[in-house]
Amino acid sequence: MRAPRSDAEVPAFLTELGLPGLADVHVHFHPDRLMARIWEFFDDGEARYGTPWPIRYRTSTQERLDTLAALGVHDVPALTYAHKPGMVAALDAWCADFAREHPQVLRCGTLYPEPGMTELTAAAVADGLRLVKVHVTVSDLAPDDDLLGGSWELLAAARVPVVIHAGTGPRVAGRPIGHAGPEAVGRLLATHPDLTLVVAHLGMPEYDAFADLVERYPRVHLDTTMAGTDFMERLAPVPASFVSRLGELRERVVLGSDFPNIPYPYAHQLEALHRWGLGDEWLRDVLWHNGRRLLGLDPVAPT
């Protein structure tokens, strides 16, 4: 089976695998003003990351939704995240409205350690929250901060998955590591072992340390976001020994892409996973079955 080299080849690739679509758990949509600021950040990629980072899908909201539909992402996790106090309430309201306006969008939310966070999380869970995003490095937050304790308890009880960017990579020049790394996540899980966590980017570059947490805690997963792509192999290469470990962790690996903020075609993420040579069954689980199960969606047909 030949991997897709362009987005136009993705539907045929999925058909050959016998899949009705892609269960991508790491897709970003933000309020327009916030999205524009994020894109401005990546415009300065050479200074921040040592390499240009052109946004491949710098289009309107509707065009991005249409692109995802054409690729086979039928249920869209519109992830956003707070990076300072006072943002969560507004972002949660935006997420709720965005999901109501677009039936294919899942109701998402975010967290930030501030007073009242438990109450905001409870309201979001009651409103049908399906997925949460927390960005440890951008938000400079400690995952085990006491102000998040009530939220973690609620999310664990409700089995709401949390996509957490907690690895120290890709590194931004001059930015301290802060609370990033597997140690803080390990402390969080020691207190809340039933949390459904999805470690973004396979935990790059601390790949093995985060995989250790997957093996220790039954509800922890890894997402593939940007891992193995030509672009990221220059910044945080995946060790060959870790690829075989991903084969062993097959049921706990889910597809992530970071769409739209990627500097290459979406198809290249699928190509990168294919060239690891872990087999068609591994691809079927990672591209579809695992993510659908994680999100509580129909494993057969897209909604």
XYZ file of C-alpha atoms in Angstrom:
303
model
C 0.000 0.000 0.000
C 1.386 3.387 -1.009
C 1.108 6.215 1.486
C -0.666 9.408 0.374
C 1.673 12.086 -0.949
C -1.026 14.750 -1.215
C -4.321 15.521 0.488
C -6.158 14.491 -2.672
C -4.811 10.939 -2.228
C -6.011 10.561 1.374
C -9.557 9.275 0.621
C -8.211 6.482 -1.609
C -5.652 5.576 1.081
C -8.429 5.258 3.665
C -10.572 3.221 1.300
C -7.706 0.809 0.775
C -7.380 0.462 4.540
C -11.120 -0.099 4.829
C -11.660 2.974 7.000
C -14.604 5.401 6.779
C -12.498 8.355 7.881
C -9.928 9.686 10.323
C -10.335 10.088 14.085
C -7.986 13.031 14.616
C -7.976 14.118 18.281
C -5.647 17.120 17.895
C -7.179 19.817 15.695
C -7.223 23.510 16.581
C -9.903 26.121 16.147
C -9.770 29.356 18.122
C -11.688 32.629 18.167
C -10.518 34.635 15.158
C -8.476 37.154 17.145
C -6.643 34.431 19.074
C -6.028 32.399 15.924
C -4.509 35.439 14.227
C -2.126 35.958 17.163
C -1.083 32.308 17.085
C -0.377 32.533 13.361
C 1.701 35.664 13.976
C 3.737 33.672 16.499
C 4.523 31.010 13.889
C 5.327 33.676 11.304
C 8.438 34.283 13.388
C 9.309 30.582 13.341
C 12.902 31.008 12.238
C 13.731 33.096 15.285
C 11.655 30.976 17.666
C 12.424 27.456 16.429
C 15.446 27.935 14.186
C 13.424 27.118 11.069
C 10.581 28.748 9.113
C 7.103 27.524 10.100
C 4.677 28.541 7.348
C 1.046 27.795 8.212
C -0.193 25.410 5.509
C -3.934 25.899 6.112
C -4.196 29.626 6.726
C -7.750 29.888 5.478
C -11.179 30.862 6.766
C -13.022 28.847 9.391
C -15.422 27.367 6.852
C -12.623 26.507 4.434
C -10.783 24.682 7.212
C -13.908 22.728 8.150
C -14.393 21.831 4.482
C -10.757 20.704 4.203
C -11.158 18.414 7.200
C -14.362 16.942 5.781
C -12.625 16.212 2.470
C -9.811 14.480 4.363
C -12.277 12.303 6.280
C -12.246 14.036 9.672
C -15.995 13.865 10.241
C -16.053 14.752 13.961
C -13.849 17.745 14.642
C -12.194 18.395 18.003
C -11.959 22.184 17.981
C -9.223 22.534 20.599
C -8.318 25.853 22.153
C -6.393 26.715 25.315
C -6.037 29.481 27.880
C -2.617 30.997 28.504
C -3.478 33.449 31.286
C -6.097 33.962 34.016
C -9.563 35.055 32.982
C -9.610 33.350 29.583
C -11.300 30.052 30.386
C -14.882 31.310 30.793
C -14.821 33.159 27.459
C -13.130 30.283 25.622
C -15.548 27.719 27.029
C -18.481 29.877 25.917
C -16.926 30.195 22.456
C -16.380 26.414 22.257
C -20.004 25.757 23.177
C -21.285 28.228 20.565
C -18.914 26.894 17.905
C -20.106 23.320 18.463
C -23.746 24.416 18.300
C -23.153 26.311 15.053
C -21.304 23.405 13.407
C -22.809 19.953 14.054
C -19.573 18.187 13.082
C -17.647 19.972 15.853
C -17.198 18.324 19.256
C -17.799 20.360 22.401
C -14.332 21.133 23.741
C -12.898 23.209 26.567
C -9.742 24.162 28.424
C -8.354 24.627 31.941
C -6.204 27.156 33.739
C -5.231 27.212 37.421
C -7.366 30.024 38.814
C -10.131 30.428 41.408
C -13.509 29.154 40.191
C -11.971 26.607 37.791
C -13.814 23.666 39.345
C -17.159 25.383 38.842
C -16.337 26.243 35.228
C -15.349 22.617 34.562
C -18.537 21.320 36.175
C -20.625 23.591 33.954
C -18.771 22.446 30.837
C -19.191 18.761 31.741
C -22.914 19.344 32.274
C -23.024 21.026 28.850
C -21.706 17.912 27.078
C -17.944 18.490 27.191
C -16.189 15.901 24.991
C -12.513 16.888 24.995
C -10.181 19.283 26.846
C -6.871 20.847 25.827
C -4.159 21.950 28.250
C -0.871 23.425 27.017
C 1.683 23.257 29.813
C 4.432 25.171 28.013
C 2.418 27.987 26.435
C 0.292 28.450 29.564
C 3.261 27.959 31.917
C 1.090 25.984 34.309
C 1.833 23.108 36.656
C -0.451 20.157 35.846
C -0.606 19.267 39.534
C -1.505 22.799 40.674
C -3.993 22.614 43.553
C -6.349 25.002 41.734
C -6.851 22.308 39.072
C -7.514 19.475 41.516
C -11.303 19.741 41.458
C -11.353 19.883 37.665
C -9.197 16.777 37.376
C -11.573 14.903 39.704
C -14.587 15.905 37.623
C -12.938 15.014 34.310
C -11.729 11.655 35.616
C -15.201 10.768 36.871
C -16.851 11.862 33.606
C -14.215 10.041 31.483
C -13.581 13.225 29.483
C -10.221 12.937 27.680
C -7.638 15.687 28.117
C -5.088 16.390 25.384
C -2.065 17.697 27.273
C 1.016 19.186 25.658
C 3.499 18.453 28.419
C 6.716 17.479 26.626
C 9.501 20.030 26.462
C 9.558 20.054 22.656
C 9.512 21.533 20.194
C 11.593 24.093 22.081
C 11.088 27.814 21.618
C 14.380 29.691 21.768
C 14.767 31.528 25.057
C 11.648 30.075 26.662
C 12.334 28.236 29.944
C 11.087 24.674 30.295
C 9.025 25.655 33.323
C 6.627 22.898 34.388
C 6.940 20.837 31.202
C 8.229 17.284 31.253
C 7.063 13.857 32.397
C 7.748 14.412 36.105
C 4.846 16.829 36.677
C 2.473 14.626 34.680
C 3.631 11.661 36.747
C 2.745 13.530 39.940
C -0.655 14.415 38.492
C -1.409 10.793 37.628
C -0.222 9.562 41.011
C -2.993 11.704 42.530
C -5.589 11.147 39.774
C -4.794 7.705 38.297
C -8.178 7.442 36.549
C -7.629 10.510 34.370
C -8.002 9.964 30.637
C -4.914 11.798 29.392
C -3.695 12.077 25.820
C -0.045 13.126 25.735
C 0.381 15.319 22.651
C 3.225 14.860 20.149
C 4.033 11.440 21.689
C 5.560 13.506 24.518
C 8.432 14.762 22.365
C 11.302 14.697 23.034
C 10.779 12.697 26.262
C 9.230 9.890 24.244
C 10.149 6.929 26.411
C 9.440 8.622 29.734
C 5.872 9.417 28.663
C 5.443 5.921 27.241
C 6.369 4.634 30.692
C 3.339 6.524 32.039
C 1.146 4.944 29.354
C 2.254 1.521 30.540
C 1.701 2.430 34.196
C -1.744 4.063 33.900
C -4.489 2.336 31.870
C -6.249 5.493 30.659
C -3.202 7.376 29.352
C -2.680 7.619 25.587
C -0.200 9.167 23.160
C -1.148 11.219 20.115
C 0.972 11.290 16.975
C 0.860 15.045 16.363
C 3.698 16.038 14.008
C 5.790 13.040 15.099
C 7.888 11.400 12.417
C 7.275 14.117 9.837
C 10.256 15.397 7.887
C 9.817 18.785 9.531
C 9.806 17.493 13.116
C 12.523 14.917 12.567
C 14.902 17.878 12.296
C 13.795 19.239 15.675
C 12.865 16.198 17.781
C 13.593 12.933 15.941
C 11.794 9.778 17.013
C 14.365 7.126 18.006
C 14.182 3.902 15.996
C 13.842 1.929 19.218
C 10.767 3.953 20.153
C 9.007 3.100 16.894
C 8.949 -0.584 17.859
C 7.622 0.413 21.269
C 4.732 2.202 19.548
C 3.867 -1.106 17.932
C 3.524 -2.654 21.373
C 1.401 0.284 22.593
C -0.895 0.076 19.566
C -4.209 0.357 21.443
C -3.074 3.494 23.283
C -1.844 5.524 20.320
C -4.242 7.912 18.583
C -3.988 10.140 15.540
C -3.164 13.801 16.074
C -2.206 16.377 13.442
C -2.122 19.971 14.833
C -4.198 21.094 11.836
C -4.228 23.869 10.677
C -0.930 25.023 12.213
C 1.328 22.661 10.289
C 3.980 23.580 7.693
C 3.258 20.659 5.333
C 0.223 18.910 3.799
C -1.995 16.975 6.209
C -1.285 13.859 4.138
C 2.358 13.976 5.215
C 1.393 13.024 8.779
C -0.230 9.866 7.420
C 2.794 9.214 5.231
C 5.087 9.542 8.262
C 3.049 6.991 10.228
C 2.912 4.623 7.268
C 6.676 4.607 6.764
C 7.254 3.387 10.313
C 6.209 0.025 8.894
C 4.068 -1.069 11.837
C 1.446 -2.670 9.612
C -2.070 -2.075 8.337
C -3.777 -3.196 11.556
C -1.714 -0.706 13.546
C -2.679 2.033 11.101
C -6.360 1.124 11.268
C -6.356 1.335 15.038
C -4.327 4.537 15.242
C -6.085 6.373 12.412
C -9.630 5.412 13.364
C -10.591 2.828 15.979
C -8.613 4.099 18.965
C -9.640 7.722 18.533
C -13.307 6.871 18.023
C -13.284 4.773 21.184
C -11.481 7.494 23.130
C -14.020 10.134 22.073
C -17.010 7.864 22.670
C -18.044 7.917 19.014
C -19.570 5.247 16.784
C -16.710 2.955 15.742
C -18.307 2.096 12.399
C -19.847 5.136 10.789
C -19.050 8.839 11.192
C -21.723 11.042 12.694
